[in-house]
Amino acid sequence: SGIFLSFFIHAQEIPRLQKKGTATQLVVGKKPFLILGGELGNSSASSFLDIERDFPKLQQMGLNTVLVPAYWDLIEPEEGKFDFGLIDKTIDQARKNNLKVVFLWFGSYKNSMSCYAPLWLKKDYKKYPRAYSKVGKPMEIASSFSENVLKADNKVFCELMKHISLVDKTQGTVIMVQVENEIGMLEGARDYSKEANATFNNQVPEALMKFLTKNKKELHPSLLEKWGKQGFKTKGNWQEIFGNDLYTDELFTSYYYAQYVEKLAKTARSIHNIPLYVNAAMNSRNRLPGEYPAGGPLAHLIDIWHAGAPSIDMLSPDLYDGDFTSWSAKYRLHHNPLFVPEIKMTQNNGVQAFYAFGEHDAIGYSPFSIENNSESGSKRLSEAYSKLKQLMPVLTKYQGQGQSKGLLFDQKNTERMINYDDLKITARHFFSLPWDPRSKDGSIWPEGGGLILRLAKDEYIVAGSGIVVEFDKENEKKEIQTKDLGEDGFAAQGGKNQTQNTWNGGKRVGIGSVDEISIDETGKFIPIRRLNGDQTHQGRHVRIGVDDFQILHVKLYEYQ
Ligand code: N0T
């Protein structure tokens, strides 16, 4: 029974995913966990000194998780000899600084290239052939159609997973692994090596066509259209089924990259069964496949990736091109939870994180090159993360039932309406109030954002930074003009401060009380201060300034 018991305890400690309503939760140490993350720059985990120096800083920044490269070339500098020194150092420093780790497998593919393959492999291009461009140029990309490349990558990845299992099975410091990094094809939409060409002219695998047929109703619209144009054939080569263009080449690339990744994922699962994901560089700025890394887990290729790599839990976007709301929505799907492993580091990361968790039940959020954050960026992120850490037990308790919404505003998108039954919530950027000089002196507005969580019909959490929120009944006719009121509630210019219309009857909703709170680890609310005066415009709205992050507990009431 000792063996049984220890197996049982170990089994429970391994991080895993679970479904809760429409949400997917990452469970770490038996509790649902939100990754308040940051990803290290590419070279910072290759130095023992850097790891020692940076990890305490990351903890101070409020991170609970760090995303760290695991480099093939440094793990297997000589074929068959493995060195896990940097992995051990990372895990050790993470534990000392109360951080979890996501390892990024820089294996055969790093931003499409094979720069992290060890030199012995790079040099032996006969045994480990290259991908070729359309004109027959060998590239610094190992061909994923080579059995030898796959075998070598899979072997070292297997050793890595064994090692993680050995040192971490009972502790669960390593919570996920990313397989490869921004896999995709450059210079063209596919590999033109001999093997690749032969495969391209073969029949499209039956398994893929079965998958697409079975899931036809929920395929990405662009894939459905492309397939439909050729008459929804299920037998033939790639061009016969999908047409003769670059995007067909890309479908081919994505399926075989997915199959490559699937082999590694299966290996990992059989050794140490923690969540696995694959990240993608976006196809932004109107580029064509091959101009952007073709065939990675892009939004329009998600079905192909699901067919080709069923052992992967999540397909995840790396976001460097602005418009967080629209990119994130493309990846929050009923069959794909949102995890943002990389996002450009800016002063707005904190509010974006609130949005990701509030709107999309995200698994996590993680700015890139985190150890290089500026002093002001670090301060702002740590304020956001510290509030999100407090919110974690409450957010995860209500996840998956449509109780929370995210807010994210900038100078162009300043307002959002939200309805819960007959309650109408109007949320705006804080600078929609004209009281702060920065709202109209030409300054670029910092993004405002946060989340609204409905605890009960008359009880809400409003949290974040740079937002103002009003509550009304759906049918209530607005008759009080607040726009020329000063912060103290009196008209800025004196004179009349309200316009009377006629009243159409019906119940109204009022703000009963607003408290700034903190939340303890069990999810209990601890009041800090009451905000029923100027700070809520004498009961007219709930707001959080652009320079602070706060958690507000709002009670509403009805009157007639
Ligand atoms: C990312 C990072 C690192 C305005 C780039 C993003 C990381 C990789 N690639 O610093 O290389 O390892 O995953 C590529 C997208 C950049 C687009 C910039 C557009």
Coordinates of C-alpha atoms and ligand atoms in Angstrom, one line a residue:
S1 CA 0.0 0.0 0.0
G2 CA 3.0 2.3 0.4
I3 CA 3.7 2.1 -3.2
F4 CA 0.0 2.6 -4.0
L5 CA -0.2 5.5 -1.7
S6 CA 2.9 7.3 -3.1
F7 CA 1.7 6.6 -6.6
F8 CA -1.6 8.2 -5.7
I9 CA 0.0 11.3 -4.1
H10 CA 2.3 11.7 -7.1
A11 CA -0.5 11.3 -9.6
Q12 CA -2.4 14.1 -7.9
E13 CA 0.5 16.5 -8.0
I14 CA 1.2 16.4 -11.7
P15 CA -0.2 19.6 -13.3
R16 CA -3.1 18.9 -15.6
L17 CA -6.0 20.5 -17.4
Q18 CA -9.6 20.1 -16.4
K19 CA -12.9 21.3 -17.9
K20 CA -15.2 23.6 -15.9
G21 CA -18.2 24.8 -17.9
T22 CA -16.9 26.5 -21.0
A23 CA -13.5 27.1 -19.4
T24 CA -10.4 24.9 -19.3
Q25 CA -8.5 25.2 -16.1
L26 CA -4.9 24.4 -15.4
V27 CA -4.7 22.6 -12.1
V28 CA -1.4 23.0 -10.2
G29 CA -1.0 21.5 -6.7
K30 CA -4.6 20.5 -6.7
K31 CA -5.9 24.1 -7.3
P32 CA -6.9 25.9 -10.4
F33 CA -4.1 28.2 -11.4
L34 CA -3.7 31.3 -13.6
I35 CA -0.3 31.7 -15.2
L36 CA 0.9 35.2 -14.3
G37 CA 3.9 34.8 -16.5
G38 CA 6.8 36.2 -18.3
E39 CA 9.1 34.6 -20.9
L40 CA 12.8 35.0 -20.8
G41 CA 14.7 36.4 -23.7
N42 CA 16.2 33.6 -25.9
S43 CA 19.7 33.7 -24.4
S44 CA 19.1 34.4 -20.8
A45 CA 18.6 30.8 -19.7
S46 CA 21.9 29.6 -21.2
S47 CA 23.9 31.3 -18.4
F48 CA 24.0 30.0 -14.8
L49 CA 24.8 33.6 -13.7
D50 CA 21.8 35.1 -15.5
I51 CA 19.4 32.6 -14.0
E52 CA 20.8 33.3 -10.5
R53 CA 20.5 37.1 -11.1
D54 CA 17.1 37.2 -12.9
F55 CA 14.9 34.9 -11.0
P56 CA 14.6 37.0 -7.8
K57 CA 13.7 39.9 -10.0
L58 CA 11.0 37.9 -11.6
Q59 CA 9.4 37.1 -8.3
Q60 CA 9.5 40.7 -7.3
M61 CA 7.7 41.6 -10.5
G62 CA 4.8 39.5 -9.3
L63 CA 5.2 36.6 -11.6
N64 CA 4.1 33.2 -10.5
T65 CA 5.5 31.4 -13.6
V66 CA 8.5 31.9 -15.8
L67 CA 8.8 30.5 -19.4
V68 CA 12.3 29.3 -20.0
P69 CA 14.0 27.9 -23.1
A70 CA 15.4 24.4 -23.0
Y71 CA 18.2 24.3 -25.6
W72 CA 18.9 21.2 -27.6
D73 CA 22.4 22.2 -28.5
L74 CA 23.4 22.7 -24.9
I75 CA 21.6 19.6 -23.6
E76 CA 23.2 17.3 -26.2
P77 CA 26.4 19.0 -27.3
E78 CA 27.8 15.5 -28.2
E79 CA 25.5 13.0 -29.7
G80 CA 24.0 10.7 -27.0
K81 CA 25.6 12.6 -24.1
F82 CA 23.0 14.7 -22.1
D83 CA 23.7 17.6 -19.8
F84 CA 20.8 18.9 -17.7
G85 CA 22.7 21.4 -15.7
L86 CA 20.8 24.4 -16.9
I87 CA 17.5 22.6 -16.5
D88 CA 18.3 21.7 -12.9
K89 CA 19.6 25.3 -12.2
T90 CA 16.3 26.7 -13.6
I91 CA 14.1 24.4 -11.4
D92 CA 16.2 25.0 -8.4
Q93 CA 16.1 28.8 -8.7
A94 CA 12.4 28.7 -9.5
R95 CA 11.7 26.8 -6.3
K96 CA 13.8 29.2 -4.3
N97 CA 11.8 32.1 -5.7
N98 CA 8.4 30.6 -5.5
L99 CA 8.0 30.4 -9.3
K100 CA 6.6 27.7 -11.5
V101 CA 8.3 26.9 -14.8
V102 CA 7.1 26.3 -18.4
F103 CA 10.0 24.8 -20.5
L104 CA 10.1 25.8 -24.1
W105 CA 11.6 23.0 -26.2
F106 CA 14.0 24.7 -28.6
G107 CA 14.5 21.5 -30.6
S108 CA 14.6 21.2 -34.4
Y109 CA 12.5 24.3 -34.8
K110 CA 13.1 27.8 -33.4
N111 CA 11.2 30.5 -35.3
S112 CA 11.1 28.2 -38.3
M113 CA 14.9 27.8 -38.3
S114 CA 17.0 25.0 -36.8
C115 CA 19.5 27.2 -35.0
Y116 CA 19.3 25.3 -31.8
A117 CA 20.0 21.9 -33.3
P118 CA 23.4 20.8 -32.1
L119 CA 26.4 21.4 -34.4
W120 CA 27.0 17.6 -34.9
L121 CA 23.5 17.4 -36.4
K122 CA 23.8 20.6 -38.5
K123 CA 27.1 19.4 -40.0
D124 CA 25.8 15.9 -40.9
Y125 CA 23.5 17.2 -43.5
K126 CA 23.5 13.9 -45.4
K127 CA 22.1 12.0 -42.4
Y128 CA 20.0 15.0 -41.3
P129 CA 18.8 16.5 -44.6
R130 CA 17.7 20.1 -45.0
A131 CA 14.5 21.6 -46.2
Y132 CA 14.8 23.0 -49.7
S133 CA 13.4 26.2 -51.2
K134 CA 11.4 26.1 -54.4
V135 CA 14.5 26.8 -56.5
G136 CA 16.4 23.9 -54.8
K137 CA 18.4 25.9 -52.3
P138 CA 19.1 24.0 -49.1
M139 CA 18.1 26.1 -46.0
E140 CA 19.1 26.2 -42.4
I141 CA 16.0 24.3 -41.6
A142 CA 16.1 20.5 -40.9
S143 CA 13.6 18.7 -43.1
S144 CA 10.7 17.5 -41.0
F145 CA 10.2 14.8 -43.6
S146 CA 13.5 13.1 -42.5
E147 CA 13.1 10.2 -40.2
N148 CA 16.5 10.8 -38.8
V149 CA 15.8 14.4 -37.9
L150 CA 12.6 13.3 -36.1
K151 CA 14.3 10.4 -34.4
A152 CA 17.2 12.6 -33.1
D153 CA 14.8 15.3 -31.8
N154 CA 12.4 12.8 -30.3
K155 CA 15.3 11.0 -28.5
V156 CA 16.6 14.1 -26.7
F157 CA 13.1 15.4 -26.0
C158 CA 12.4 12.0 -24.4
E159 CA 15.6 12.3 -22.2
L160 CA 14.5 15.8 -21.2
M161 CA 11.0 14.6 -20.2
K162 CA 12.6 11.7 -18.3
H163 CA 14.8 14.1 -16.5
I164 CA 11.9 16.5 -15.6
S165 CA 10.0 13.5 -14.3
L166 CA 12.9 12.4 -12.2
V167 CA 13.5 15.7 -10.5
D168 CA 10.0 17.1 -10.4
K169 CA 7.4 14.3 -10.3
T170 CA 6.5 15.0 -6.6
Q171 CA 6.9 18.8 -6.7
G172 CA 5.2 20.0 -9.8
T173 CA 7.4 23.0 -10.4
V174 CA 7.4 22.4 -14.2
I175 CA 3.8 22.9 -15.1
M176 CA 3.8 22.8 -18.9
V177 CA 6.0 22.2 -21.8
Q178 CA 6.0 24.0 -25.2
V179 CA 6.9 21.7 -28.0
E180 CA 9.3 23.5 -30.4
N181 CA 9.2 27.3 -30.8
E182 CA 7.1 29.0 -33.5
I183 CA 7.3 26.1 -35.9
G184 CA 6.6 27.1 -39.5
M185 CA 8.2 27.3 -42.9
L186 CA 9.9 30.4 -44.3
E187 CA 11.0 31.5 -47.8
G188 CA 8.1 29.5 -49.2
A189 CA 5.0 27.8 -48.0
R190 CA 6.5 24.3 -48.0
D191 CA 9.6 22.2 -48.1
Y192 CA 10.7 21.1 -51.6
S193 CA 13.1 18.4 -50.5
K194 CA 12.8 15.1 -52.4
E195 CA 10.8 13.4 -49.6
A196 CA 8.6 16.4 -49.2
N197 CA 7.8 16.5 -52.9
A198 CA 7.0 12.9 -53.0
T199 CA 4.7 13.2 -50.0
F200 CA 3.0 16.3 -51.6
N201 CA 2.1 14.3 -54.7
N202 CA 0.7 11.4 -52.7
Q203 CA -2.8 11.1 -51.5
V204 CA -3.8 13.3 -48.6
P205 CA -3.8 11.0 -45.6
E206 CA -7.2 9.4 -45.0
A207 CA -7.0 10.2 -41.3
L208 CA -7.0 13.9 -42.1
M209 CA -9.9 13.7 -44.5
K210 CA -11.9 11.6 -42.0
F211 CA -11.3 14.3 -39.4
L212 CA -12.4 17.1 -41.7
T213 CA -15.5 15.2 -42.8
K214 CA -16.4 14.4 -39.2
N215 CA -15.9 18.0 -38.0
K216 CA -17.2 19.7 -41.1
K217 CA -19.8 21.8 -39.2
E218 CA -17.2 23.6 -37.1
L219 CA -14.2 24.0 -39.4
H220 CA -12.6 27.4 -39.8
P221 CA -14.6 29.2 -42.5
S222 CA -11.6 29.8 -44.8
L223 CA -10.7 26.0 -44.7
L224 CA -14.3 25.1 -45.4
E225 CA -14.5 27.5 -48.3
K226 CA -11.2 26.3 -49.8
W227 CA -12.2 22.6 -49.5
G228 CA -15.7 23.4 -50.9
K229 CA -14.4 25.2 -54.0
Q230 CA -12.9 21.8 -55.1
G231 CA -16.2 20.1 -54.3
F232 CA -15.4 18.6 -50.9
K233 CA -13.5 15.7 -52.3
T234 CA -12.1 13.3 -49.8
K235 CA -9.7 11.4 -52.1
G236 CA -6.8 12.8 -54.1
N237 CA -3.6 14.6 -53.6
W238 CA -3.3 18.0 -51.9
Q239 CA -3.9 20.0 -55.0
E240 CA -6.8 17.9 -56.1
I241 CA -8.6 18.3 -52.8
F242 CA -7.7 21.8 -51.9
G243 CA -6.7 23.5 -55.1
N244 CA -3.4 24.7 -56.6
D245 CA -2.2 27.7 -54.6
L246 CA 0.2 28.8 -51.8
Y247 CA -2.4 28.1 -49.2
T248 CA -2.7 24.5 -50.2
D249 CA 1.1 24.2 -49.8
E250 CA 0.6 25.7 -46.3
L251 CA -2.1 23.2 -45.4
F252 CA 0.4 20.4 -46.4
T253 CA 3.1 22.0 -44.3
S254 CA 0.9 22.4 -41.3
Y255 CA -0.4 18.8 -41.3
Y256 CA 3.1 17.4 -41.5
Y257 CA 4.5 19.8 -38.9
A258 CA 1.6 18.8 -36.7
Q259 CA 2.4 15.1 -37.2
Y260 CA 6.1 15.7 -36.4
V261 CA 5.0 17.5 -33.1
E262 CA 2.5 14.7 -32.4
K263 CA 5.4 12.2 -32.2
L264 CA 7.2 14.3 -29.6
A265 CA 4.0 15.0 -27.7
K266 CA 3.2 11.2 -27.5
T267 CA 6.6 10.6 -26.2
A268 CA 6.3 13.3 -23.6
R269 CA 2.9 12.0 -22.4
S270 CA 4.1 8.5 -22.0
I271 CA 6.9 9.7 -19.7
H272 CA 5.5 12.7 -17.7
N273 CA 2.0 13.6 -18.6
I274 CA 1.8 17.4 -18.1
P275 CA 0.0 19.9 -20.4
L276 CA 1.7 20.5 -23.8
Y277 CA 1.2 23.4 -26.2
V278 CA 2.5 24.7 -29.5
N279 CA 3.0 28.4 -30.2
A280 CA 2.6 30.4 -33.4
A281 CA 4.1 33.5 -34.9
M282 CA 1.1 35.4 -36.4
N283 CA 0.3 35.9 -40.1
S284 CA -0.1 39.7 -39.5
R285 CA 0.6 42.6 -41.8
N286 CA -0.9 41.1 -45.0
R287 CA 2.0 38.8 -45.6
L288 CA 1.7 35.5 -47.6
P289 CA 2.5 32.0 -46.4
G290 CA 6.3 31.8 -46.4
E291 CA 6.6 35.5 -45.8
Y292 CA 5.1 34.8 -42.4
P293 CA 6.1 31.4 -41.0
A294 CA 3.7 29.1 -42.9
G295 CA 1.9 26.2 -41.4
G296 CA 2.3 26.9 -37.7
P297 CA -0.8 26.7 -35.5
L298 CA -2.4 29.8 -37.0
A299 CA -6.1 30.5 -36.5
H300 CA -7.0 29.3 -40.0
L301 CA -5.0 26.1 -39.5
I302 CA -6.4 25.1 -36.1
D303 CA -8.4 22.2 -37.6
I304 CA -5.4 20.8 -39.4
W305 CA -3.4 21.0 -36.2
H306 CA -6.2 19.3 -34.2
A307 CA -6.2 16.5 -36.8
G308 CA -2.4 16.1 -36.9
A309 CA -1.5 16.6 -33.3
P310 CA -4.3 15.4 -31.0
S311 CA -1.9 14.9 -28.1
I312 CA -1.3 18.7 -27.9
D313 CA -3.6 20.5 -25.5
M314 CA -3.4 24.1 -26.7
L315 CA -2.5 26.1 -29.7
S316 CA -1.2 29.5 -28.6
P317 CA -0.6 32.8 -30.2
D318 CA 2.5 35.0 -29.8
L319 CA 1.2 38.5 -30.1
Y320 CA 3.5 41.4 -31.3
D321 CA 1.1 43.3 -33.6
G322 CA -1.3 45.1 -31.3
D323 CA -5.1 44.7 -31.2
F324 CA -5.1 42.3 -28.3
T325 CA -8.9 41.9 -28.3
S326 CA -9.1 40.6 -31.9
W327 CA -6.0 38.3 -31.8
S328 CA -7.0 36.8 -28.5
A329 CA -10.6 36.1 -29.7
K330 CA -9.2 34.0 -32.6
Y331 CA -7.6 31.6 -30.1
R332 CA -10.3 31.4 -27.5
L333 CA -12.5 28.7 -29.0
H334 CA -14.7 25.9 -27.6
H335 CA -11.9 23.4 -28.5
N336 CA -8.9 25.6 -27.7
P337 CA -8.3 27.5 -24.4
L338 CA -6.4 30.8 -24.6
F339 CA -2.9 30.9 -23.4
V340 CA -0.6 33.8 -24.4
P341 CA 2.9 32.5 -24.1
E342 CA 4.4 35.6 -25.6
I343 CA 3.2 39.2 -26.0
K344 CA 5.2 42.4 -26.7
M345 CA 6.3 43.9 -23.4
T346 CA 4.6 47.3 -22.9
Q347 CA 3.2 49.5 -20.2
N348 CA -0.2 47.9 -21.0
N349 CA 0.6 44.3 -20.2
G350 CA -1.2 44.5 -16.8
V351 CA -4.6 45.6 -18.1
Q352 CA -4.3 43.1 -21.0
A353 CA -3.8 40.3 -18.5
F354 CA -7.0 41.4 -16.7
Y355 CA -8.8 41.3 -20.0
A356 CA -7.5 37.9 -20.9
F357 CA -8.6 36.3 -17.7
G358 CA -11.9 38.3 -17.4
E359 CA -13.0 37.8 -21.0
H360 CA -11.5 34.5 -22.1
D361 CA -10.9 32.4 -18.9
A362 CA -7.3 32.4 -20.1
I363 CA -4.8 29.8 -18.9
G364 CA -2.1 32.4 -18.7
Y365 CA -0.5 35.6 -20.0
S366 CA 3.2 36.2 -20.5
P367 CA 5.1 39.2 -21.8
F368 CA 8.3 38.4 -23.7
S369 CA 11.9 39.3 -22.6
I370 CA 10.5 39.8 -19.1
E371 CA 13.9 40.1 -17.4
N372 CA 14.5 43.3 -19.5
N373 CA 11.4 45.1 -18.3
S374 CA 11.9 48.7 -17.4
E375 CA 11.5 49.9 -13.9
S376 CA 8.1 51.5 -14.5
G377 CA 6.9 48.5 -16.6
S378 CA 8.0 46.1 -13.8
K379 CA 6.2 48.2 -11.2
R380 CA 3.0 48.4 -13.1
L381 CA 3.0 44.7 -14.0
S382 CA 3.7 43.7 -10.4
E383 CA 0.7 45.8 -9.3
A384 CA -1.5 44.1 -11.8
Y385 CA -0.2 40.6 -11.1
S386 CA -0.6 41.1 -7.3
K387 CA -4.3 41.9 -7.7
L388 CA -4.8 39.0 -10.1
K389 CA -3.1 36.7 -7.7
Q390 CA -5.6 37.8 -5.1
L391 CA -8.5 37.3 -7.5
M392 CA -7.3 33.8 -8.5
P393 CA -9.5 31.8 -6.1
V394 CA -12.6 33.9 -6.9
L395 CA -12.1 34.0 -10.7
T396 CA -11.5 30.3 -10.9
K397 CA -14.5 29.5 -8.8
Y398 CA -16.8 31.3 -11.1
Q399 CA -15.1 30.3 -14.4
G400 CA -16.9 28.8 -17.3
Q401 CA -20.4 30.1 -16.5
G402 CA -20.4 33.4 -18.3
Q403 CA -20.1 35.4 -15.1
S404 CA -17.1 37.5 -16.0
K405 CA -16.3 39.9 -18.8
G406 CA -13.0 41.6 -19.7
L407 CA -12.6 45.3 -20.4
L408 CA -9.9 46.8 -22.6
F409 CA -10.0 50.4 -23.8
D410 CA -7.7 52.7 -25.7
Q411 CA -8.2 56.1 -27.3
K412 CA -10.2 54.6 -30.1
N413 CA -12.2 51.9 -28.4
T414 CA -13.5 53.7 -25.3
E415 CA -16.7 52.0 -24.3
R416 CA -18.4 48.7 -23.9
M417 CA -21.9 47.7 -22.8
I418 CA -22.5 44.5 -20.9
N419 CA -25.9 43.0 -20.0
Y420 CA -26.6 40.6 -17.2
D421 CA -30.4 39.9 -17.4
D422 CA -32.0 43.4 -17.2
L423 CA -29.0 45.1 -15.7
K424 CA -27.1 47.2 -18.2
I425 CA -23.4 47.9 -17.4
T426 CA -21.7 50.7 -19.3
A427 CA -17.9 50.6 -18.9
R428 CA -15.6 53.2 -20.3
H429 CA -12.0 54.3 -20.4
F430 CA -11.2 56.4 -17.3
F431 CA -10.3 59.3 -19.6
S432 CA -13.8 59.4 -20.9
L433 CA -14.2 61.5 -17.7
P434 CA -12.6 64.8 -18.6
W435 CA -11.1 65.4 -15.2
D436 CA -7.6 64.2 -15.8
P437 CA -5.5 66.7 -17.9
R438 CA -3.9 63.8 -19.8
S439 CA -7.4 62.9 -21.2
K440 CA -7.3 66.0 -23.5
D441 CA -3.8 67.4 -23.6
G442 CA -2.7 65.3 -26.6
S443 CA -1.0 62.5 -24.5
I444 CA -1.4 59.0 -25.7
W445 CA -3.8 57.3 -23.4
P446 CA -2.5 54.4 -21.5
E447 CA -4.8 51.4 -22.1
G448 CA -7.5 51.0 -19.5
G449 CA -8.8 47.6 -18.7
G450 CA -10.0 45.1 -16.1
L451 CA -12.7 42.7 -15.4
I452 CA -16.3 42.6 -14.1
L453 CA -17.3 39.5 -12.2
R454 CA -20.9 38.9 -11.3
L455 CA -21.1 37.2 -7.9
A456 CA -24.8 37.6 -7.5
K457 CA -27.6 39.6 -9.0
D458 CA -26.7 42.6 -6.8
E459 CA -23.1 41.9 -6.1
Y460 CA -20.1 42.5 -8.4
I461 CA -16.3 42.7 -8.5
V462 CA -14.9 45.4 -10.6
A463 CA -11.1 45.3 -10.9
G464 CA -8.3 46.6 -13.1
S465 CA -7.0 50.1 -14.0
G466 CA -8.2 53.1 -15.9
I467 CA -11.9 52.2 -16.1
V468 CA -15.3 53.8 -15.1
V469 CA -18.4 51.7 -14.8
E470 CA -22.1 52.6 -14.5
F471 CA -25.0 50.4 -13.6
D472 CA -28.5 51.0 -15.0
K473 CA -31.7 49.0 -15.6
E474 CA -32.0 48.0 -19.2
N475 CA -35.2 50.0 -19.8
E476 CA -34.3 53.0 -17.8
K477 CA -34.3 56.2 -19.7
K478 CA -31.1 58.1 -19.1
E479 CA -31.9 61.6 -17.9
I480 CA -29.0 62.8 -15.9
Q481 CA -26.2 64.4 -17.9
T482 CA -23.0 63.8 -16.1
K483 CA -20.7 65.2 -18.8
D484 CA -20.6 68.7 -17.5
L485 CA -20.3 67.8 -13.9
G486 CA -17.1 68.3 -12.1
E487 CA -15.4 65.6 -10.0
D488 CA -17.2 66.9 -6.8
G489 CA -20.6 66.4 -8.5
F490 CA -21.4 70.0 -9.1
A491 CA -21.5 71.6 -12.5
A492 CA -18.0 72.7 -13.6
Q493 CA -19.2 76.1 -14.7
G494 CA -21.8 76.6 -12.0
G495 CA -25.5 76.9 -12.9
K496 CA -27.8 73.9 -13.7
N497 CA -26.2 70.6 -13.2
Q498 CA -29.1 68.3 -14.2
T499 CA -31.5 68.2 -17.1
Q500 CA -35.0 66.9 -16.2
N501 CA -36.8 64.7 -18.7
T502 CA -40.0 62.9 -18.1
W503 CA -39.7 59.8 -16.0
N504 CA -41.2 56.6 -17.5
G505 CA -41.6 54.7 -14.2
G506 CA -40.0 51.3 -13.4
K507 CA -37.4 50.3 -11.0
R508 CA -34.0 51.8 -10.8
V509 CA -30.7 50.4 -9.7
G510 CA -28.4 52.2 -7.3
I511 CA -25.0 51.7 -5.9
G512 CA -25.4 50.5 -2.3
S513 CA -21.8 50.5 -1.4
V514 CA -18.3 50.2 -2.9
D515 CA -15.4 48.9 -1.0
E516 CA -11.8 48.5 -2.0
I517 CA -10.9 45.1 -0.9
S518 CA -8.1 42.6 -0.8
I519 CA -8.7 38.9 -1.1
D520 CA -7.0 36.2 0.9
E521 CA -5.8 32.8 -0.3
T522 CA -9.1 31.1 0.5
G523 CA -11.1 33.7 -1.5
K524 CA -12.3 35.7 1.6
F525 CA -12.8 39.4 1.0
I526 CA -11.0 41.8 3.4
P527 CA -12.3 45.4 3.2
I528 CA -9.6 48.0 2.9
R529 CA -11.7 51.2 2.6
R530 CA -15.2 52.4 1.8
L531 CA -15.5 54.5 -1.4
N532 CA -19.0 56.0 -1.2
G533 CA -18.1 59.7 -1.8
D534 CA -16.0 61.5 -4.3
Q535 CA -14.3 58.2 -5.3
T536 CA -17.6 57.0 -6.7
H537 CA -18.9 60.4 -7.8
Q538 CA -21.3 60.2 -4.9
G539 CA -22.8 56.9 -6.0
R540 CA -23.0 57.6 -9.7
H541 CA -20.3 55.2 -10.9
V542 CA -17.5 52.9 -9.9
R543 CA -14.0 53.9 -11.2
I544 CA -10.3 53.1 -11.0
G545 CA -7.8 55.6 -12.1
V546 CA -5.2 55.0 -14.8
D547 CA -2.3 54.9 -12.3
D548 CA -3.7 52.3 -9.9
F549 CA -4.8 48.8 -9.9
Q550 CA -7.7 48.0 -7.5
I551 CA -10.2 45.4 -6.6
L552 CA -13.6 46.9 -5.8
H553 CA -16.5 45.0 -4.3
V554 CA -19.8 46.6 -5.4
K555 CA -23.2 46.1 -3.9
L556 CA -26.3 47.2 -5.8
Y557 CA -29.8 47.7 -4.7
E558 CA -33.1 48.5 -6.4
Y559 CA -35.6 51.3 -5.7
Q560 CA -38.7 52.8 -7.1
Ligands
N0T1 C1 9.4 35.5 -30.9 C2 10.4 36.4 -30.3 C3 11.6 35.5 -30.0 C4 6.1 44.1 -35.0 C5 10.8 37.6 -31.1 C6 8.2 36.7 -32.6 C7 10.9 34.3 -29.5 C8 9.9 34.1 -30.6 N1 9.1 35.7 -32.3 O1 11.6 38.4 -30.3 O2 12.4 35.2 -31.0 O3 11.7 33.2 -29.3 O4 9.0 33.1 -30.3 C9 8.1 36.9 -34.1 C10 7.2 38.0 -34.4 C11 7.8 39.4 -34.5 C12 6.9 40.4 -35.2 C13 7.2 41.8 -34.9 C14 6.2 42.7 -35.6

